[in-house]
């Protein structure tokens, strides 16, 4: 596709009240479920797949029970399909089809309560969405041949005619004819497998109701690992030769089924549970009823399993959806947080079960930060909104990570016993039905008598969270602790309903550390209502506390800035039983920047028992620009926990010294037991090696090492070599580094490595000459025309870092032509980002020009004044 050189204007939406970008892009509108002509009772697909020609053809039968008399037409969703015939029984029906909706004009008007079946013969040729044909090509001859579907949000309409919205539930069955060497996996039970010449026909039946977006099939030549939970078959399908990786990655599934059945108070509801690891899958995973499809990128080898828990989290997340999402189906996309929030919170729950409370708390902190970053840098929105352009836009950090934090706050408000009672009630009362946010509130009320509408109003139905600034002082004469809390997100003096103030009951704890040999910590908590912008709170205590904990246990979603004295922060870092509170102390200490703070943080890096706090301490040490901080940080290189070593080497990348270069080079050359540590060390080496170290350039030596790593260190998901690609992008003025990067953006490069190289083009463009920037844009323009989702996302990432009008043009063309709503939105947001950056640059240039003009004018005046003075003499 060719890109014209033109500038595209996208309206930059701003919410004047809170200063955040609006979630609603131009073209957003309210969305509602359509009127219902009747209840779909059953969907039956009978399909034949031509894997080589990428053709799917067959029949879709829909049995519908009319809800009223006189229904004389049905409107189904069916995008880019060849509709060959429509029948009711043997009678052909007239129909109109515009490429998006199939309108069937019934010859006999329907009678309420009398079911009838519509049979639609149709054909798909090289479908663009919904069903994906994957196979080898000239660039990737070893890619497996597979077919898989992806229905969420509204993509089932691309592979069969249907009422494509989540509020319509029915049973289903799928018959699929494929060449005999392939297996087919789908929802429910395998009824039979039948030989048909050199082909096989697989017949699957899903006996429980579910929505169209959860109907699925996956086709491939798989190695099958058979497992079991009670009488439920648990099966893992992986590409041939990857059984060991499949077992490492998914082997805990039966224990997870047991765990979630107990937690949710409802036994796993479906006939089997299968997980299929698919090539080129466009999500991390998708929880189709009883058959989850996962990306094959989640498969771990033994070395990756040292410090990768994200695959385990992915497995439990998709399994949790078998209850929240599949057993309880959201009635409308606007309530997707109900299922996505619980599936994400189940990652926290499983972490607690498997690795302990500290790990779970730290995992939850990661979830909170992910949401907070989106809220700060992307947009702020209510978790429940029906105003959008496409439903897929809702699948963001607000419904996943913020949703998980909301479930945790519900648990905090109710206590464990009542929380699980409420969850059991919610699941049991709504099994095999659709739900909305109000149903969760009603279940909480029914099970506990508690009305949590205030919490939902603040966190779910409006955007944002509280930003607290907390100060502490001690009055020794009165034995009073004074804690001042400011909600900085709200304007001073504004107490209106739109002020953004939060009204919460927050526990504040005062810690006392035993003296002498006893280091026993006693805490005295007070729960106080924080509801005004500025509140001064006074607490009578027997003696001065050693440390203060704001929000004991850190259960509420918020940001906190601590303004405590150094002594109290040191005691909090060392003695607070809550790891998240210790992390807050480390952050506050680093801001002090003193030698005393460095010593406390350095001690924590070696003495702190929990790895998560040590990792955070490493990051904070690096932010203090003192030699002693670097000395303290280097001690962390010997930490037995890989995730701490990774944090240390990542932090060393921000310290541009000969010592940090030497240590990073050592790891980059020798490697590390962890892929991630090794890759992080190589990335950081690029940052440091590209800098001018005490007048000694290390760029040539570093580039040579990076080139050798790229040649020699192929491996799992290209993690290590992707680290070298990121390192190359730091050499912003090096044509040699750019040439190497461009080489790895060529088709045929292993996919993970190629995507990393594409993303890095934006970073390296910053210091390149204009002709080289044009080379980068030429390459990105070509790449942006490719159809694969992950390639398009990477192209957007690369282009978003190039501040030129041509980058905007390529991004806008991609937004106009991509069929994927996620890419479209990201591309348009990148357009806004680049436009804003160009605008700032132009403003700075204008100021610089005005300053130069002023200087010139002053010089002229000065010259004239000197001339006049000379004449006057």
mmCIF file of C-alpha atoms in Angstrom, residues 409-664:
data_model
loop_
_atom_site.group_PDB
_atom_site.id
_atom_site.type_symbol
_atom_site.label_atom_id
_atom_site.label_comp_id
_atom_site.label_asym_id
_atom_site.label_seq_id
_atom_site.Cartn_x
_atom_site.Cartn_y
_atom_site.Cartn_z
ATOM 1 C CA UNK A 409 -10.995 -4.376 48.241
ATOM 2 C CA UNK A 410 -14.337 -6.202 48.407
ATOM 3 C CA UNK A 411 -12.503 -9.017 50.223
ATOM 4 C CA UNK A 412 -10.939 -6.449 52.563
ATOM 5 C CA UNK A 413 -14.291 -4.797 53.300
ATOM 6 C CA UNK A 414 -16.083 -8.093 53.998
ATOM 7 C CA UNK A 415 -13.310 -10.198 55.527
ATOM 8 C CA UNK A 416 -12.387 -13.616 54.165
ATOM 9 C CA UNK A 417 -15.343 -15.633 55.442
ATOM 10 C CA UNK A 418 -18.037 -13.252 54.165
ATOM 11 C CA UNK A 419 -16.177 -12.573 50.909
ATOM 12 C CA UNK A 420 -16.145 -16.231 49.942
ATOM 13 C CA UNK A 421 -19.736 -16.629 51.085
ATOM 14 C CA UNK A 422 -20.678 -13.767 48.743
ATOM 15 C CA UNK A 423 -18.690 -15.260 45.853
ATOM 16 C CA UNK A 424 -20.328 -18.667 46.391
ATOM 17 C CA UNK A 425 -23.747 -17.004 46.384
ATOM 18 C CA UNK A 426 -22.949 -15.066 43.211
ATOM 19 C CA UNK A 427 -21.771 -18.173 41.356
ATOM 20 C CA UNK A 428 -24.491 -20.535 42.594
ATOM 21 C CA UNK A 429 -27.345 -18.078 41.972
ATOM 22 C CA UNK A 430 -26.212 -17.220 38.443
ATOM 23 C CA UNK A 431 -24.692 -20.449 37.072
ATOM 24 C CA UNK A 432 -25.391 -20.911 33.333
ATOM 25 C CA UNK A 433 -26.951 -17.439 33.153
ATOM 26 C CA UNK A 434 -25.869 -13.911 32.239
ATOM 27 C CA UNK A 435 -24.771 -11.349 34.817
ATOM 28 C CA UNK A 436 -24.106 -7.636 35.202
ATOM 29 C CA UNK A 437 -22.359 -5.597 37.885
ATOM 30 C CA UNK A 438 -25.620 -5.187 39.802
ATOM 31 C CA UNK A 439 -25.888 -8.983 40.198
ATOM 32 C CA UNK A 440 -22.581 -9.028 42.074
ATOM 33 C CA UNK A 441 -23.801 -6.263 44.391
ATOM 34 C CA UNK A 442 -27.028 -8.156 44.997
ATOM 35 C CA UNK A 443 -25.171 -11.373 45.801
ATOM 36 C CA UNK A 444 -22.985 -9.496 48.309
ATOM 37 C CA UNK A 445 -26.075 -8.009 49.930
ATOM 38 C CA UNK A 446 -27.880 -11.383 49.983
ATOM 39 C CA UNK A 447 -24.943 -13.268 51.483
ATOM 40 C CA UNK A 448 -23.638 -10.674 53.945
ATOM 41 C CA UNK A 449 -26.182 -7.906 54.418
ATOM 42 C CA UNK A 450 -23.488 -5.424 53.374
ATOM 43 C CA UNK A 451 -24.227 -2.673 50.877
ATOM 44 C CA UNK A 452 -21.030 -2.020 48.935
ATOM 45 C CA UNK A 453 -22.544 0.483 46.528
ATOM 46 C CA UNK A 454 -20.366 3.287 47.949
ATOM 47 C CA UNK A 455 -17.219 1.329 47.046
ATOM 48 C CA UNK A 456 -18.583 0.490 43.578
ATOM 49 C CA UNK A 457 -19.653 4.091 42.970
ATOM 50 C CA UNK A 458 -16.135 5.302 43.723
ATOM 51 C CA UNK A 459 -14.008 2.650 42.012
ATOM 52 C CA UNK A 460 -16.222 0.969 39.382
ATOM 53 C CA UNK A 461 -18.758 3.492 38.106
ATOM 54 C CA UNK A 462 -16.374 6.444 37.917
ATOM 55 C CA UNK A 463 -12.731 6.710 36.979
ATOM 56 C CA UNK A 464 -9.734 7.278 39.206
ATOM 57 C CA UNK A 465 -8.412 6.478 42.665
ATOM 58 C CA UNK A 466 -7.171 8.498 45.647
ATOM 59 C CA UNK A 467 -3.679 10.036 45.599
ATOM 60 C CA UNK A 468 -2.616 10.484 49.221
ATOM 61 C CA UNK A 469 0.179 12.591 50.657
ATOM 62 C CA UNK A 470 0.800 11.486 54.245
ATOM 63 C CA UNK A 471 2.906 13.415 56.778
ATOM 64 C CA UNK A 472 3.743 12.418 60.359
ATOM 65 C CA UNK A 473 5.056 14.211 63.441
ATOM 66 C CA UNK A 474 5.299 13.396 67.159
ATOM 67 C CA UNK A 475 4.316 15.680 70.027
ATOM 68 C CA UNK A 476 6.327 14.363 72.982
ATOM 69 C CA UNK A 477 4.684 16.730 75.492
ATOM 70 C CA UNK A 478 1.191 15.388 74.790
ATOM 71 C CA UNK A 479 2.184 11.877 73.606
ATOM 72 C CA UNK A 480 0.239 12.515 70.419
ATOM 73 C CA UNK A 481 1.040 11.209 66.966
ATOM 74 C CA UNK A 482 -0.107 13.646 64.303
ATOM 75 C CA UNK A 483 -0.827 12.272 60.850
ATOM 76 C CA UNK A 484 -1.828 14.692 58.096
ATOM 77 C CA UNK A 485 -3.508 13.195 55.034
ATOM 78 C CA UNK A 486 -4.092 15.132 51.815
ATOM 79 C CA UNK A 487 -6.037 13.815 48.837
ATOM 80 C CA UNK A 488 -4.020 15.558 46.162
ATOM 81 C CA UNK A 489 -6.232 14.373 43.286
ATOM 82 C CA UNK A 490 -8.978 16.764 44.413
ATOM 83 C CA UNK A 491 -8.909 20.535 44.047
ATOM 84 C CA UNK A 492 -8.658 22.501 47.264
ATOM 85 C CA UNK A 493 -12.083 23.723 48.423
ATOM 86 C CA UNK A 494 -14.073 21.541 46.002
ATOM 87 C CA UNK A 495 -16.411 19.271 47.971
ATOM 88 C CA UNK A 496 -18.912 18.672 45.147
ATOM 89 C CA UNK A 497 -19.935 15.211 43.971
ATOM 90 C CA UNK A 498 -17.547 15.605 41.018
ATOM 91 C CA UNK A 499 -14.573 16.694 43.137
ATOM 92 C CA UNK A 500 -12.832 13.338 42.835
ATOM 93 C CA UNK A 501 -12.647 12.966 46.625
ATOM 94 C CA UNK A 502 -12.747 9.414 47.995
ATOM 95 C CA UNK A 503 -14.512 8.468 51.203
ATOM 96 C CA UNK A 504 -12.789 5.408 52.683
ATOM 97 C CA UNK A 505 -12.075 3.889 56.067
ATOM 98 C CA UNK A 506 -8.315 3.433 56.169
ATOM 99 C CA UNK A 507 -6.420 1.599 58.933
ATOM 100 C CA UNK A 508 -3.383 3.503 60.201
ATOM 101 C CA UNK A 509 -0.923 1.455 62.248
ATOM 102 C CA UNK A 510 1.794 2.508 64.705
ATOM 103 C CA UNK A 511 4.635 0.041 65.076
ATOM 104 C CA UNK A 512 6.734 -0.532 68.172
ATOM 105 C CA UNK A 513 9.931 -2.563 67.928
ATOM 106 C CA UNK A 514 11.148 -4.508 70.935
ATOM 107 C CA UNK A 515 14.398 -3.325 72.525
ATOM 108 C CA UNK A 516 17.582 -5.300 73.137
ATOM 109 C CA UNK A 517 17.595 -8.866 71.842
ATOM 110 C CA UNK A 518 13.856 -8.799 71.233
ATOM 111 C CA UNK A 519 12.952 -7.508 67.791
ATOM 112 C CA UNK A 520 9.289 -8.402 68.208
ATOM 113 C CA UNK A 521 7.087 -5.860 66.454
ATOM 114 C CA UNK A 522 3.826 -4.737 68.017
ATOM 115 C CA UNK A 523 1.354 -2.721 66.007
ATOM 116 C CA UNK A 524 -1.443 -0.500 67.212
ATOM 117 C CA UNK A 525 -3.965 0.082 64.394
ATOM 118 C CA UNK A 526 -6.646 2.767 64.226
ATOM 119 C CA UNK A 527 -9.274 2.786 61.463
ATOM 120 C CA UNK A 528 -10.159 6.311 60.415
ATOM 121 C CA UNK A 529 -12.469 7.807 57.825
ATOM 122 C CA UNK A 530 -10.538 9.703 55.162
ATOM 123 C CA UNK A 531 -13.058 11.769 53.219
ATOM 124 C CA UNK A 532 -11.815 15.359 53.032
ATOM 125 C CA UNK A 533 -9.063 16.884 50.961
ATOM 126 C CA UNK A 534 -6.978 17.797 54.025
ATOM 127 C CA UNK A 535 -7.309 16.024 57.354
ATOM 128 C CA UNK A 536 -5.154 16.332 60.465
ATOM 129 C CA UNK A 537 -5.518 13.251 62.669
ATOM 130 C CA UNK A 538 -4.277 12.923 66.250
ATOM 131 C CA UNK A 539 -3.627 9.598 67.989
ATOM 132 C CA UNK A 540 -2.909 9.327 71.730
ATOM 133 C CA UNK A 541 -0.137 6.737 72.294
ATOM 134 C CA UNK A 542 1.751 5.561 75.376
ATOM 135 C CA UNK A 543 5.090 6.281 73.720
ATOM 136 C CA UNK A 544 6.603 7.428 70.458
ATOM 137 C CA UNK A 545 6.127 4.798 67.705
ATOM 138 C CA UNK A 546 9.087 3.474 65.745
ATOM 139 C CA UNK A 547 7.234 3.525 62.442
ATOM 140 C CA UNK A 548 3.869 4.338 60.883
ATOM 141 C CA UNK A 549 1.869 2.220 58.422
ATOM 142 C CA UNK A 550 -0.704 4.052 56.311
ATOM 143 C CA UNK A 551 -3.350 1.580 55.104
ATOM 144 C CA UNK A 552 -2.131 -1.426 57.089
ATOM 145 C CA UNK A 553 -1.706 -4.312 54.647
ATOM 146 C CA UNK A 554 -2.016 -1.914 51.685
ATOM 147 C CA UNK A 555 -5.387 -3.278 50.635
ATOM 148 C CA UNK A 556 -6.866 -0.155 48.991
ATOM 149 C CA UNK A 557 -6.050 0.942 45.454
ATOM 150 C CA UNK A 558 -4.288 4.289 45.697
ATOM 151 C CA UNK A 559 -1.019 6.120 45.356
ATOM 152 C CA UNK A 560 0.830 7.266 48.485
ATOM 153 C CA UNK A 561 3.600 9.779 49.002
ATOM 154 C CA UNK A 562 5.115 9.446 52.484
ATOM 155 C CA UNK A 563 6.575 12.472 54.224
ATOM 156 C CA UNK A 564 8.052 10.853 57.316
ATOM 157 C CA UNK A 565 11.374 11.525 59.060
ATOM 158 C CA UNK A 566 14.321 9.299 58.060
ATOM 159 C CA UNK A 567 14.362 7.409 61.388
ATOM 160 C CA UNK A 568 10.745 6.299 61.002
ATOM 161 C CA UNK A 569 11.281 5.314 57.361
ATOM 162 C CA UNK A 570 14.336 3.235 58.287
ATOM 163 C CA UNK A 571 12.349 1.421 60.977
ATOM 164 C CA UNK A 572 9.457 0.877 58.562
ATOM 165 C CA UNK A 573 11.814 -0.565 55.944
ATOM 166 C CA UNK A 574 13.357 -2.914 58.458
ATOM 167 C CA UNK A 575 10.452 -3.932 60.673
ATOM 168 C CA UNK A 576 7.030 -3.407 59.075
ATOM 169 C CA UNK A 577 5.520 -6.901 58.633
ATOM 170 C CA UNK A 578 3.871 -5.886 55.346
ATOM 171 C CA UNK A 579 6.215 -6.120 52.319
ATOM 172 C CA UNK A 580 4.321 -3.420 50.424
ATOM 173 C CA UNK A 581 4.765 -1.032 53.329
ATOM 174 C CA UNK A 582 8.493 -1.793 53.356
ATOM 175 C CA UNK A 583 8.598 -0.993 49.639
ATOM 176 C CA UNK A 584 6.860 2.350 50.269
ATOM 177 C CA UNK A 585 9.489 3.127 52.890
ATOM 178 C CA UNK A 586 12.270 2.291 50.412
ATOM 179 C CA UNK A 587 10.772 4.666 47.836
ATOM 180 C CA UNK A 588 10.426 7.466 50.389
ATOM 181 C CA UNK A 589 13.979 6.919 51.673
ATOM 182 C CA UNK A 590 15.423 7.086 48.156
ATOM 183 C CA UNK A 591 13.786 10.491 47.701
ATOM 184 C CA UNK A 592 15.702 11.723 50.760
ATOM 185 C CA UNK A 593 18.897 10.949 48.821
ATOM 186 C CA UNK A 594 21.096 11.117 51.917
ATOM 187 C CA UNK A 595 24.012 8.880 52.858
ATOM 188 C CA UNK A 596 21.939 7.607 55.789
ATOM 189 C CA UNK A 597 19.202 6.557 53.330
ATOM 190 C CA UNK A 598 21.773 4.830 51.091
ATOM 191 C CA UNK A 599 23.149 2.854 54.041
ATOM 192 C CA UNK A 600 19.643 1.720 55.060
ATOM 193 C CA UNK A 601 18.786 0.652 51.515
ATOM 194 C CA UNK A 602 22.148 -1.110 51.022
ATOM 195 C CA UNK A 603 21.585 -3.060 54.238
ATOM 196 C CA UNK A 604 18.073 -3.996 53.086
ATOM 197 C CA UNK A 605 19.415 -5.318 49.796
ATOM 198 C CA UNK A 606 21.416 -7.943 51.683
ATOM 199 C CA UNK A 607 19.288 -8.456 54.833
ATOM 200 C CA UNK A 608 15.657 -8.219 53.613
ATOM 201 C CA UNK A 609 14.048 -11.695 53.711
ATOM 202 C CA UNK A 610 11.568 -11.213 50.833
ATOM 203 C CA UNK A 611 12.909 -11.122 47.270
ATOM 204 C CA UNK A 612 10.255 -8.652 46.051
ATOM 205 C CA UNK A 613 11.391 -5.987 48.503
ATOM 206 C CA UNK A 614 15.050 -6.613 47.592
ATOM 207 C CA UNK A 615 14.214 -6.119 43.910
ATOM 208 C CA UNK A 616 12.478 -2.816 44.683
ATOM 209 C CA UNK A 617 15.351 -1.685 46.896
ATOM 210 C CA UNK A 618 17.775 -2.269 44.010
ATOM 211 C CA UNK A 619 15.742 0.068 41.799
ATOM 212 C CA UNK A 620 15.627 2.729 44.496
ATOM 213 C CA UNK A 621 19.372 2.549 45.158
ATOM 214 C CA UNK A 622 20.051 3.220 41.482
ATOM 215 C CA UNK A 623 17.953 6.400 41.653
ATOM 216 C CA UNK A 624 20.344 7.946 44.206
ATOM 217 C CA UNK A 625 23.305 9.549 42.491
ATOM 218 C CA UNK A 626 25.950 8.716 45.104
ATOM 219 C CA UNK A 627 28.978 6.424 44.740
ATOM 220 C CA UNK A 628 27.951 4.574 47.889
ATOM 221 C CA UNK A 629 24.598 3.722 46.280
ATOM 222 C CA UNK A 630 26.394 1.987 43.406
ATOM 223 C CA UNK A 631 28.564 0.056 45.866
ATOM 224 C CA UNK A 632 25.456 -1.092 47.709
ATOM 225 C CA UNK A 633 23.722 -2.053 44.470
ATOM 226 C CA UNK A 634 26.602 -4.197 43.221
ATOM 227 C CA UNK A 635 26.171 -6.502 46.232
ATOM 228 C CA UNK A 636 22.861 -7.586 44.749
ATOM 229 C CA UNK A 637 24.585 -9.246 41.790
ATOM 230 C CA UNK A 638 25.224 -12.274 44.004
ATOM 231 C CA UNK A 639 21.598 -12.600 45.138
ATOM 232 C CA UNK A 640 20.391 -16.224 44.942
ATOM 233 C CA UNK A 641 17.008 -15.098 43.579
ATOM 234 C CA UNK A 642 17.082 -14.521 39.805
ATOM 235 C CA UNK A 643 14.374 -11.851 39.945
ATOM 236 C CA UNK A 644 16.511 -9.764 42.304
ATOM 237 C CA UNK A 645 19.578 -10.124 40.073
ATOM 238 C CA UNK A 646 17.433 -9.019 37.181
ATOM 239 C CA UNK A 647 16.325 -5.889 39.057
ATOM 240 C CA UNK A 648 19.962 -5.157 39.911
ATOM 241 C CA UNK A 649 21.242 -5.417 36.336
ATOM 242 C CA UNK A 650 18.294 -3.379 35.051
ATOM 243 C CA UNK A 651 19.125 -0.707 37.628
ATOM 244 C CA UNK A 652 22.810 -0.740 36.666
ATOM 245 C CA UNK A 653 21.729 0.341 33.189
ATOM 246 C CA UNK A 654 20.829 3.730 34.674
ATOM 247 C CA UNK A 655 24.306 4.156 36.176
ATOM 248 C CA UNK A 656 26.751 5.205 33.464
ATOM 249 C CA UNK A 657 30.105 4.366 35.049
ATOM 250 C CA UNK A 658 33.120 2.222 34.189
ATOM 251 C CA UNK A 659 32.293 -0.056 37.156
ATOM 252 C CA UNK A 660 28.728 -0.705 36.038
ATOM 253 C CA UNK A 661 29.967 -1.359 32.482
ATOM 254 C CA UNK A 662 32.524 -3.863 33.737
ATOM 255 C CA UNK A 663 29.978 -5.810 35.808
ATOM 256 C CA UNK A 664 27.332 -5.842 33.079
#
